[in-house]
């Protein structure tokens, strides 16, 4: 506006025969006004850039967890926008040394070749309808592909969870839909930046079958430093339980035909000193599913009523450069478990592990994190001595390696793992090297 008035003033002076001196004064004033406007605009631009830089820095450094889930999975809960996009991925190279536990020489030769794999690429899609209703969905592409048949290969695309969360109060909320079963450390938070080894712990793969997702309703919340889950979920299919993997193969997908349910609860306590301790418990019933959907047989028949009992306790410490996680788990089958189609299944399992990591960069105040990592696991997948070769299902695993975080969202891991079977096992001990890249966004 000032420029317009000054311009009019110049024109007016010209019209009425203003002197050269008057015109010069008017032009000089106009130059000063333009210079001031440019200075003010430059200052405004610099302020905007500083604000954007601060926002980007916060995005890099702060991935918060909501209800014990991973940082990327929790993104929608802290988003200022309606739509939230996140995710994670894992790329891995594995090389075995003289593996010989398959039934054919050809299969053993293939296993001993280097394996390159896009283990997982997982986008999260979240939407915040308002301040208290949130949709959160995880879509997993595993082993780089999709499965459209009914076979048991491990190459698939699947909805791993998709639910609505009704955030009524910090102490009481309701989650409904296809959900993660709240047990252990890894099942709720299985993003690759959350554990230090290239593979997830075997205890939380074979006993607690991470990732364990099913349909159900959960209440959850925080009260002071306590965080809890409690609710009802659909039970796994007992007809698919197998030797050496407990209930793992009985997990059901998002579409289920079942009348079997389990009660599950999880409680944890977070201390400001960096210590978190907790535990979880599940009890339910399961039968034999003869069809996975109307007209599609599972190949299993029978009328067994099986009970499932599972429990675990866990603890972690993350402070002063240390990252320590430990867990002990127990599982039992009761009722008519001896009538299951896969005979010889043990009705009791247990396992424990501890992962120790220390960030040596913390000593020298260097950027990033570089962990020296050691892990010991013990698994007894036949604690009741029911299987034909008991020691095939009893073993220790020892892992040593490194985990380097150049950015909180990116991790490079390298480790060597040894599996040591029981003395009377018919299986040979296994040794493998793994190099993996993981990220969240």
CSV table of C-alpha atoms in Angstrom, one decimal, residues 49 61 81 94 114 218 238 269 276 278 285 399 408:
chain,number,residue,atom,x,y,z
A,49,UNK,CA,13.2,-22.5,7.5
A,61,UNK,CA,15.0,-38.3,16.9
A,81,UNK,CA,-2.7,-35.1,10.7
A,94,UNK,CA,22.3,-65.9,5.8
A,114,UNK,CA,24.1,-68.2,0.7
A,218,UNK,CA,-8.8,-55.7,24.3
A,238,UNK,CA,-5.3,-77.2,17.7
A,269,UNK,CA,5.8,-51.6,35.1
A,276,UNK,CA,10.8,-52.3,32.7
A,278,UNK,CA,6.2,-57.4,33.4
A,285,UNK,CA,-9.8,-73.7,24.6
A,399,UNK,CA,24.7,-65.6,19.3
A,408,UNK,CA,17.7,-44.2,15.3
